[in-house]
Amino acid sequence: VLEEGGAEWVDVARLPESEGGGVAAIRALLDGEHEGGLPYAPPILRLGRLVLAQTVAISELAADRLGLAPSSPEDRLLARQHGLTVADVVAETHDCHHPIAGSLYYEDQREESKRRAEHFRNERVPRFLGHFESVLERGGGTWLVGDDLCWADLHLFQLLEGLAYAFPRAFERSTEERPRLLALRERVRVRPRIDAYLRSERRLAFNEDGIFRHYPELDDPD
Amino acid sequence: VLEEGGAEWVDVARLPESEGGGVAAIRALLDGEHEGGLPYAPPILRLGRLVLAQTVAISELAADRLGLAPSSPEDRLLARQHGLTVADVVAETHDCHHPIAGSLYYEDQREESKRRAEHFRNERVPRFLGHFESVLERGGGTWLVGDDLCWADLHLFQLLEGLAYAFPRAFERSTEERPRLLALRERVRVRPRIDAYLRSERRLAFNEDGIFRHYPELDDPD
C-alpha cells in the first residue's frame, strides 16, 4: 500500500542499529518507550507522533492518506471486510506450519503440520479463493470494491503471491477455474510502482522464516 | 456493542424459518441472494441495504452509529488496533480446540489440542493479558483508549469472559497480577444495559459448540 501510494517510507527493522534501526528500535516500541499507543507486535507504523499496529489498521490509514481507499462510506466498509477476510487466510496459512505453537520449531510440529496443511489445501484454500472469485464476479470482475483498485486488492494480491509460493501445486489446482483472481494478480503485478517494488531490494523475498513458507511436504503430493 | 448502544436488533439465525430466519436466511446471504457485499461467513450485519461481515468491521460501524467510538481520529485508530488484537486472541482460542481443522470434531484432534492448549495457556494468554494490562496502565487504568468506554473495551470484556469460561484455572493464574483487567471486566459487567443483556435470553450462554469451550483437559491441571 505504501509503495503503490508512492509514500516515502523506511523499514526501520532493516536499518543498522547505528542509524537507530534494527531489533533494538522495534523492542523500544514494544516496550512503550514512546508517547502514544502501545503495539502488541509488528508490523508497526510510525507516522509523526502516531504509533499504530495491526496490518489492516495500518493499511487503511495509509490508504486514506495515499488515495487508495474507496470514496463511498459503504465501499470503505466492504474494503475493510475483505481486508479482514484476507487477514484470516493469512493467519490460517501461518498455522499450517505452526499448528501447535509459534514458539516451537516447525520440525517439532511437522506431523501436525502435515495433517493441518492437507485440510487447509483441500478445504480452506478452495473455499476462500472461491469466495473472492465470487466477490470479483459480482462486482464486474476487475476489483474487489467498485471500479478502482483499493488497498484490499493489494492485500489479496499479496495473499495470492504467498499461497502460490507456499503451495505451488495446490495453488495451481485451486485457481484453475478462478480466472478473475488470476487476472487480478497479474493486473496488480504489472502496475509500475508495484513492479518496481517487486524488483527492488525493499521487497523481502518469500522465505522459510516468514508467514508463507514453502515446505514441499505440506503441498499437494506429486 | 449493539446492546450497550441501545440498538434495536434481531438475531436472524434464531428466528423461526416461518418468520424469515434460521439457517435458510443465513444461507441466502452467503449465497449472495441480495444486493451489496458478499460475506464469507457470519457474523453478518444487515442494516437497511448494507450487508457487512467481519466482527471488527461490524462493531466499528455499530459503534459509530451508537456513540461507542472514540471521537479523535488517533483514538479511533487505536480502538481499531486493540479490537484487531482481541480478534487475534479469539482466533487463537478457537484453534486450541481445533488445531488441525475446523471441519474435524474436537475428539479427532484432542491430542493436538492438548499440546496446543498448553502453549496457549502458558505463553499466549499471559502475554496477551499482560499487553492489555499495560495498555490500561499507560492510559490511566480505566479504559483502553482515552477517558471513555469504547467498542474495543466491550470486545476485551467478551474475551475475558470467554477465557474465564474456557480456562478457569489458567485464567485465574494469569490474572492474579492484572488488577486493571479484572476491574475493567467488572466495570463493563455492571453497566445497566450489559447487565440486562447478560440476564436476558438474547445472550447465548458459552457452550461447547462455540469459540470459547470448556474442556477441562485443556485447562491447567489440578
Coordinates of C-alpha atoms in Angstrom, one line a residue:
Chain A
V1 CA 0.0 0.0 0.0
L2 CA 2.9 2.4 0.8
E3 CA 4.6 1.5 -2.4
E4 CA 1.5 1.8 -4.7
G5 CA 0.6 5.0 -3.0
G6 CA 4.1 6.5 -3.6
A7 CA 4.9 7.0 0.1
E8 CA 8.4 7.7 1.3
W9 CA 8.9 5.1 4.0
V10 CA 11.7 3.4 5.8
D11 CA 11.8 -0.2 7.1
V12 CA 13.3 0.5 10.5
A13 CA 13.9 -3.1 11.3
R14 CA 16.3 -3.3 8.4
L15 CA 18.2 -0.1 9.2
P16 CA 21.5 -0.6 11.1
E17 CA 21.3 -0.1 14.8
S18 CA 23.9 2.7 14.4
E19 CA 21.2 4.6 12.4
G20 CA 18.5 3.9 15.0
G21 CA 17.1 0.8 13.4
G22 CA 17.3 -3.0 13.9
V23 CA 15.8 -5.1 16.6
A24 CA 16.5 -2.5 19.3
A25 CA 14.3 0.0 17.6
I26 CA 11.4 -2.5 17.4
R27 CA 12.0 -3.6 21.0
A28 CA 11.8 0.0 22.2
L29 CA 8.3 0.4 20.6
L30 CA 7.1 -2.8 22.1
D31 CA 8.3 -1.7 25.5
G32 CA 6.5 1.6 25.1
E33 CA 9.4 4.0 25.2
H34 CA 7.4 6.5 23.2
E35 CA 4.2 8.5 23.6
G36 CA 1.1 7.1 22.1
G37 CA -0.4 3.7 21.5
L38 CA 1.2 0.5 22.7
P39 CA 1.6 -2.2 20.0
Y40 CA 1.4 -5.9 20.7
A41 CA 3.6 -6.9 17.8
P42 CA 4.9 -5.8 14.4
P43 CA 4.1 -4.6 11.9
I44 CA 4.0 -1.1 13.4
L45 CA 3.6 2.1 11.5
R46 CA 5.2 5.3 12.9
L47 CA 3.8 8.4 11.3
G48 CA 4.8 11.6 13.2
R49 CA 3.7 11.0 16.8
L50 CA 1.3 8.2 15.8
V51 CA 2.4 4.7 16.5
L52 CA -0.1 2.1 15.1
A53 CA 0.0 -1.7 15.0
Q54 CA -2.1 -4.3 13.2
T55 CA -1.8 -4.8 9.4
V56 CA -5.3 -3.9 8.5
A57 CA -5.4 -0.8 10.6
I58 CA -2.1 0.3 9.1
S59 CA -3.1 -0.3 5.5
E60 CA -6.4 1.5 6.0
L61 CA -4.7 4.6 7.4
A62 CA -2.0 4.5 4.7
A63 CA -4.7 4.1 2.0
D64 CA -6.7 7.1 3.4
R65 CA -3.6 9.2 3.1
L66 CA -2.5 8.0 -0.2
G67 CA -5.7 7.8 -2.2
L68 CA -6.1 4.0 -2.1
A69 CA -9.3 3.8 -0.1
P70 CA -12.7 3.7 -1.7
S71 CA -14.6 7.0 -1.5
S72 CA -18.1 6.0 -0.5
P73 CA -18.8 5.0 3.1
E74 CA -20.3 1.7 2.1
D75 CA -17.4 0.8 -0.1
R76 CA -15.0 1.7 2.6
L77 CA -16.7 -0.8 4.9
L78 CA -16.6 -3.5 2.3
A79 CA -12.9 -2.9 1.7
R80 CA -12.4 -3.4 5.4
Q81 CA -14.5 -6.6 5.4
H82 CA -12.4 -8.0 2.5
G83 CA -9.1 -6.9 4.1
L84 CA -10.1 -8.7 7.3
T85 CA -11.1 -11.9 5.5
V86 CA -7.7 -11.9 3.7
A87 CA -6.1 -11.5 7.1
D88 CA -8.0 -14.6 8.3
V89 CA -6.5 -16.6 5.5
V90 CA -3.0 -15.3 6.2
A91 CA -3.3 -16.4 9.9
E92 CA -4.6 -19.8 8.8
T93 CA -1.6 -20.1 6.4
H94 CA 0.8 -19.4 9.2
D95 CA -0.7 -22.0 11.4
C96 CA -0.2 -24.6 8.7
H97 CA 3.5 -24.7 9.6
H98 CA 2.8 -23.8 13.3
P99 CA -0.4 -25.6 14.3
I100 CA 0.8 -26.2 17.9
A101 CA 2.8 -23.1 18.9
G102 CA 4.6 -20.2 17.3
S103 CA 7.3 -20.8 19.9
L104 CA 8.2 -24.2 18.6
Y105 CA 10.3 -25.0 15.6
Y106 CA 8.5 -26.3 12.5
E107 CA 10.4 -29.5 12.9
D108 CA 8.8 -30.1 16.3
Q109 CA 5.3 -29.9 14.9
R110 CA 5.8 -31.4 11.4
E111 CA 3.4 -34.2 11.7
E112 CA 0.6 -31.9 13.0
S113 CA 1.5 -29.5 10.2
K114 CA 1.1 -32.2 7.5
R115 CA -2.3 -33.0 8.9
R116 CA -3.4 -29.4 9.1
A117 CA -2.0 -28.5 5.7
E118 CA -3.9 -31.2 4.0
H119 CA -7.2 -29.8 5.3
F120 CA -6.1 -26.3 4.5
R121 CA -5.2 -27.1 0.9
N122 CA -8.3 -29.2 0.3
E123 CA -11.0 -27.3 2.2
R124 CA -9.9 -23.8 3.2
V125 CA -7.9 -22.6 0.2
P126 CA -10.6 -23.6 -2.4
R127 CA -13.3 -22.0 -0.2
F128 CA -11.5 -18.7 0.4
L129 CA -10.4 -18.4 -3.2
G130 CA -13.9 -19.3 -4.4
H131 CA -15.3 -16.6 -2.2
F132 CA -13.0 -13.9 -3.6
E133 CA -13.7 -15.1 -7.2
S134 CA -17.4 -14.7 -6.4
V135 CA -16.8 -11.2 -5.0
L136 CA -15.0 -10.2 -8.2
E137 CA -17.6 -11.7 -10.4
R138 CA -20.4 -9.9 -8.5
G139 CA -18.6 -6.6 -8.8
G140 CA -17.8 -6.7 -12.5
G141 CA -14.7 -8.8 -12.4
T142 CA -11.9 -6.3 -12.0
W143 CA -11.5 -5.1 -8.4
L144 CA -13.0 -6.2 -5.1
V145 CA -14.9 -3.0 -4.4
G146 CA -16.3 -0.6 -7.0
D147 CA -14.4 0.4 -10.2
D148 CA -11.0 1.2 -8.8
L149 CA -8.1 -0.6 -7.1
C150 CA -8.1 -0.2 -3.3
W151 CA -5.9 -1.3 -0.5
A152 CA -7.9 -4.6 -0.1
D153 CA -6.9 -5.6 -3.7
L154 CA -3.3 -5.2 -2.7
H155 CA -3.8 -7.4 0.3
L156 CA -5.5 -10.1 -1.9
F157 CA -2.6 -9.8 -4.4
Q158 CA 0.0 -10.5 -1.6
L159 CA -2.1 -13.4 -0.4
L160 CA -2.2 -14.9 -3.9
E161 CA 1.5 -14.4 -4.3
G162 CA 2.1 -16.0 -0.9
L163 CA -0.1 -19.0 -1.5
A164 CA 1.5 -19.6 -4.9
Y165 CA 4.9 -19.6 -3.2
A166 CA 4.0 -21.8 -0.3
F167 CA 1.7 -24.3 -2.0
P168 CA 2.5 -24.1 -5.8
R169 CA 0.8 -27.4 -6.7
A170 CA -2.3 -26.7 -4.6
F171 CA -2.5 -23.1 -5.7
E172 CA -2.4 -24.1 -9.4
R173 CA -5.2 -26.7 -8.8
S174 CA -7.3 -24.3 -6.8
T175 CA -7.1 -21.5 -9.3
E176 CA -7.7 -23.5 -12.5
E177 CA -11.3 -22.2 -12.5
R178 CA -10.7 -18.8 -10.9
P179 CA -9.8 -16.6 -13.9
R180 CA -10.7 -13.4 -12.2
L181 CA -8.4 -14.0 -9.3
L182 CA -5.5 -14.8 -11.7
A183 CA -6.3 -11.7 -13.7
L184 CA -6.3 -9.5 -10.6
R185 CA -2.9 -11.0 -9.6
E186 CA -1.5 -10.1 -13.0
R187 CA -3.2 -6.7 -13.1
V188 CA -1.6 -5.7 -9.8
R189 CA 1.8 -7.2 -10.5
V190 CA 2.3 -5.1 -13.6
R191 CA 1.4 -1.7 -12.1
P192 CA 4.5 0.4 -12.5
R193 CA 5.1 1.1 -8.8
I194 CA 4.4 -2.5 -7.7
D195 CA 6.6 -3.8 -10.5
A196 CA 9.4 -1.5 -9.4
Y197 CA 8.9 -2.5 -5.8
L198 CA 8.9 -6.2 -6.5
R199 CA 12.3 -5.8 -8.3
S200 CA 13.8 -3.7 -5.6
E201 CA 15.8 -4.6 -2.5
R202 CA 13.0 -3.2 -0.4
R203 CA 10.9 -6.3 -1.2
L204 CA 11.9 -9.2 1.0
A205 CA 11.6 -12.4 -1.0
F206 CA 9.4 -15.1 0.5
N207 CA 11.4 -17.3 2.7
E208 CA 11.1 -20.1 5.3
D209 CA 11.2 -17.6 8.3
G210 CA 8.1 -15.8 7.2
I211 CA 4.4 -16.5 7.1
F212 CA 4.3 -18.0 3.6
R213 CA 6.8 -20.9 3.7
H214 CA 7.4 -23.5 1.0
Y215 CA 7.7 -26.9 2.6
P216 CA 7.1 -29.4 -0.2
E217 CA 5.7 -32.0 2.2
L218 CA 2.9 -29.6 3.0
D219 CA 1.9 -29.0 -0.6
D220 CA -0.1 -31.5 -2.8
P221 CA 1.7 -34.7 -3.4
D222 CA 3.3 -35.2 -6.8
Chain B
V1 CA -21.9 -3.2 21.1
L2 CA -25.5 -3.3 19.9
E3 CA -26.7 -3.8 23.4
E4 CA -24.6 -1.2 25.1
G5 CA -25.6 1.2 22.4
G6 CA -29.3 0.6 22.9
A7 CA -29.8 -0.6 19.3
E8 CA -33.0 -2.4 18.3
W9 CA -31.7 -5.6 16.7
V10 CA -32.8 -9.1 15.8
D11 CA -30.7 -12.3 15.8
V12 CA -32.0 -13.6 12.5
A13 CA -30.4 -17.0 12.9
R14 CA -32.5 -17.6 16.0
L15 CA -35.8 -16.5 14.3
P16 CA -38.0 -19.4 13.1
E17 CA -37.8 -20.0 9.3
S18 CA -41.5 -19.2 9.2
E19 CA -40.5 -15.7 10.1
G20 CA -37.7 -15.5 7.6
G21 CA -35.0 -16.6 10.0
G22 CA -32.9 -19.7 10.7
V23 CA -30.2 -21.3 8.7
A24 CA -32.0 -20.6 5.4
A25 CA -31.8 -16.9 6.0
I26 CA -28.0 -17.1 6.7
R27 CA -27.5 -19.4 3.7
A28 CA -29.3 -16.9 1.4
L29 CA -26.8 -14.1 2.5
L30 CA -23.8 -16.4 2.0
D31 CA -25.1 -17.3 -1.5
G32 CA -25.5 -13.7 -2.3
E33 CA -29.2 -13.6 -2.9
H34 CA -29.2 -9.9 -2.0
E35 CA -27.7 -6.7 -3.4
G36 CA -24.5 -5.4 -1.9
G37 CA -21.4 -7.0 -0.4
L38 CA -20.8 -10.8 -0.3
P39 CA -19.9 -12.1 3.2
Y40 CA -17.6 -15.1 3.7
A41 CA -19.1 -16.2 7.0
P42 CA -21.2 -15.0 9.9
P43 CA -21.4 -12.8 11.8
I44 CA -23.2 -10.6 9.3
L45 CA -24.8 -7.3 10.0
R46 CA -27.8 -6.2 7.9
L47 CA -28.6 -2.5 8.2
G48 CA -31.0 -1.3 5.5
R49 CA -29.4 -2.2 2.2
L50 CA -26.0 -2.7 3.7
V51 CA -24.8 -6.3 4.3
L52 CA -21.5 -6.4 6.2
A53 CA -19.4 -9.2 7.6
Q54 CA -16.4 -9.5 9.9
T55 CA -16.8 -8.8 13.6
V56 CA -14.4 -5.9 13.9
A57 CA -15.9 -4.1 10.9
I58 CA -19.4 -4.7 12.2
S59 CA -18.6 -3.4 15.7
E60 CA -16.9 -0.3 14.4
L61 CA -19.9 0.6 12.3
A62 CA -22.3 -0.1 15.1
A63 CA -20.1 2.0 17.4
D64 CA -20.1 4.9 15.0
R65 CA -23.8 4.9 14.9
L66 CA -24.4 4.3 18.6
G67 CA -21.8 6.7 20.1
L68 CA -19.4 4.0 21.2
A69 CA -16.4 5.0 19.0
P70 CA -13.7 7.4 20.3
S71 CA -14.0 10.9 18.8
S72 CA -10.5 11.8 17.9
P73 CA -9.0 10.2 14.7
E74 CA -6.0 8.9 16.5
D75 CA -8.1 7.3 19.2
R76 CA -10.3 5.7 16.6
L77 CA -7.2 4.1 15.1
L78 CA -6.1 2.8 18.4
A79 CA -9.5 1.3 19.2
R80 CA -9.2 -0.5 15.8
Q81 CA -5.8 -1.7 16.7
H82 CA -7.0 -3.1 20.1
G83 CA -10.1 -4.6 18.5
L84 CA -7.9 -6.4 16.0
T85 CA -5.6 -7.7 18.7
V86 CA -8.5 -9.1 20.7
A87 CA -9.7 -10.8 17.5
D88 CA -6.3 -12.4 17.1
V89 CA -6.6 -13.9 20.6
V90 CA -10.1 -15.1 19.9
A91 CA -8.9 -16.9 16.7
E92 CA -6.0 -18.5 18.7
T93 CA -8.5 -19.6 21.4
H94 CA -10.7 -21.3 18.7
D95 CA -7.7 -23.1 17.4
C96 CA -6.9 -24.6 20.9
H97 CA -9.8 -27.0 20.3
H98 CA -9.4 -27.1 16.5
P99 CA -5.6 -27.0 15.8
I100 CA -5.9 -29.3 12.8
A101 CA -9.1 -28.4 11.1
G102 CA -12.5 -26.7 11.8
S103 CA -14.1 -29.5 9.8
L104 CA -13.0 -32.2 12.2
Y105 CA -14.6 -33.0 15.5
Y106 CA -12.7 -32.0 18.6
E107 CA -12.4 -35.6 19.5
D108 CA -10.5 -36.3 16.3
Q109 CA -7.8 -33.7 17.2
R110 CA -7.8 -34.0 21.0
E111 CA -4.1 -34.9 21.4
E112 CA -3.0 -32.0 19.2
S113 CA -5.4 -29.8 21.2
K114 CA -3.8 -30.7 24.5
R115 CA -0.4 -29.9 23.1
R116 CA -1.6 -26.5 21.6
A117 CA -3.6 -25.5 24.7
E118 CA -0.6 -25.9 27.0
H119 CA 1.4 -23.5 24.9
F120 CA -1.6 -21.2 24.7
R121 CA -2.2 -21.1 28.4
N122 CA 1.5 -20.7 29.4
E123 CA 2.7 -18.4 26.7
R124 CA 0.0 -16.7 24.7
V125 CA -2.6 -15.9 27.4
P126 CA -0.1 -14.3 29.8
R127 CA 1.5 -12.3 27.1
F128 CA -1.8 -11.0 25.6
L129 CA -3.3 -10.2 29.0
G130 CA 0.0 -8.6 30.0
H131 CA -0.2 -6.4 26.9
F132 CA -3.7 -5.2 27.6
E133 CA -2.9 -4.6 31.3
S134 CA 0.0 -2.4 30.1
V135 CA -2.3 -0.6 27.7
L136 CA -4.7 0.2 30.6
E137 CA -1.9 1.2 32.9
R138 CA -0.5 3.5 30.2
G139 CA -3.8 5.2 29.6
G140 CA -4.8 5.8 33.2
G141 CA -6.2 2.4 34.1
T142 CA -9.8 2.7 33.2
W143 CA -10.4 2.2 29.5
L144 CA -8.3 1.1 26.6
V145 CA -8.5 4.4 24.7
G146 CA -9.0 7.8 26.2
D147 CA -11.4 8.5 29.1
D148 CA -14.5 6.8 27.9
L149 CA -15.6 3.2 27.2
C150 CA -15.5 2.4 23.5
W151 CA -16.3 -0.7 21.5
A152 CA -12.9 -2.2 21.9
D153 CA -13.4 -2.3 25.7
L154 CA -16.5 -4.4 25.0
H155 CA -14.5 -6.8 22.8
L156 CA -11.9 -7.1 25.6
F157 CA -14.7 -7.8 28.1
Q158 CA -16.1 -10.6 26.0
L159 CA -12.6 -12.1 25.6
L160 CA -12.0 -12.0 29.3
E161 CA -15.4 -13.7 29.9
G162 CA -14.7 -16.3 27.3
L163 CA -11.2 -17.1 28.6
A164 CA -12.5 -17.3 32.2
Y165 CA -15.2 -19.8 31.0
A166 CA -12.9 -21.9 28.8
F167 CA -9.8 -22.0 31.0
P168 CA -10.9 -21.1 34.6
R169 CA -7.7 -22.3 36.3
A170 CA -5.3 -20.7 33.8
F171 CA -7.4 -17.5 33.7
E172 CA -7.2 -17.2 37.5
R173 CA -3.5 -17.8 37.4
S174 CA -2.9 -15.3 34.5
T175 CA -4.9 -12.5 36.0
E176 CA -3.6 -12.7 39.6
E177 CA -1.4 -9.6 38.9
R178 CA -3.6 -7.9 36.3
P179 CA -5.9 -5.8 38.6
R180 CA -6.8 -3.3 35.8
L181 CA -8.1 -6.1 33.6
L182 CA -10.2 -7.6 36.3
A183 CA -11.5 -4.1 37.2
L184 CA -12.4 -3.5 33.6
R185 CA -14.2 -6.8 33.4
E186 CA -16.4 -5.8 36.4
R187 CA -16.8 -2.3 35.3
V188 CA -18.3 -3.5 32.0
R189 CA -20.4 -6.3 33.5
V190 CA -22.3 -4.0 35.8
R191 CA -23.3 -1.4 33.2
P192 CA -27.1 -1.4 33.2
R193 CA -27.6 -2.4 29.6
I194 CA -24.8 -5.1 29.6
D195 CA -26.2 -6.5 32.9
A196 CA -29.7 -6.6 31.5
Y197 CA -28.4 -8.3 28.3
L198 CA -26.4 -10.9 30.2
R199 CA -29.5 -11.8 32.1
S200 CA -31.7 -12.0 29.0
E201 CA -32.5 -14.8 26.6
R202 CA -30.8 -12.8 23.9
R203 CA -27.4 -13.7 25.4
L204 CA -26.3 -17.2 24.3
A205 CA -24.5 -18.8 27.2
F206 CA -21.0 -20.1 26.4
N207 CA -21.2 -23.7 25.3
E208 CA -19.1 -26.4 23.7
D209 CA -20.3 -25.6 20.1
G210 CA -18.8 -22.0 20.3
I211 CA -15.4 -20.4 20.2
F212 CA -14.9 -20.5 23.9
R213 CA -15.3 -24.1 25.0
H214 CA -14.6 -25.5 28.4
Y215 CA -12.8 -28.8 28.1
P216 CA -11.2 -29.5 31.5
E217 CA -8.3 -31.4 29.9
L218 CA -7.3 -28.3 28.0
D219 CA -7.1 -26.1 31.2
D220 CA -4.3 -26.1 33.8
P221 CA -4.0 -29.5 35.6
D222 CA -5.4 -29.6 39.1

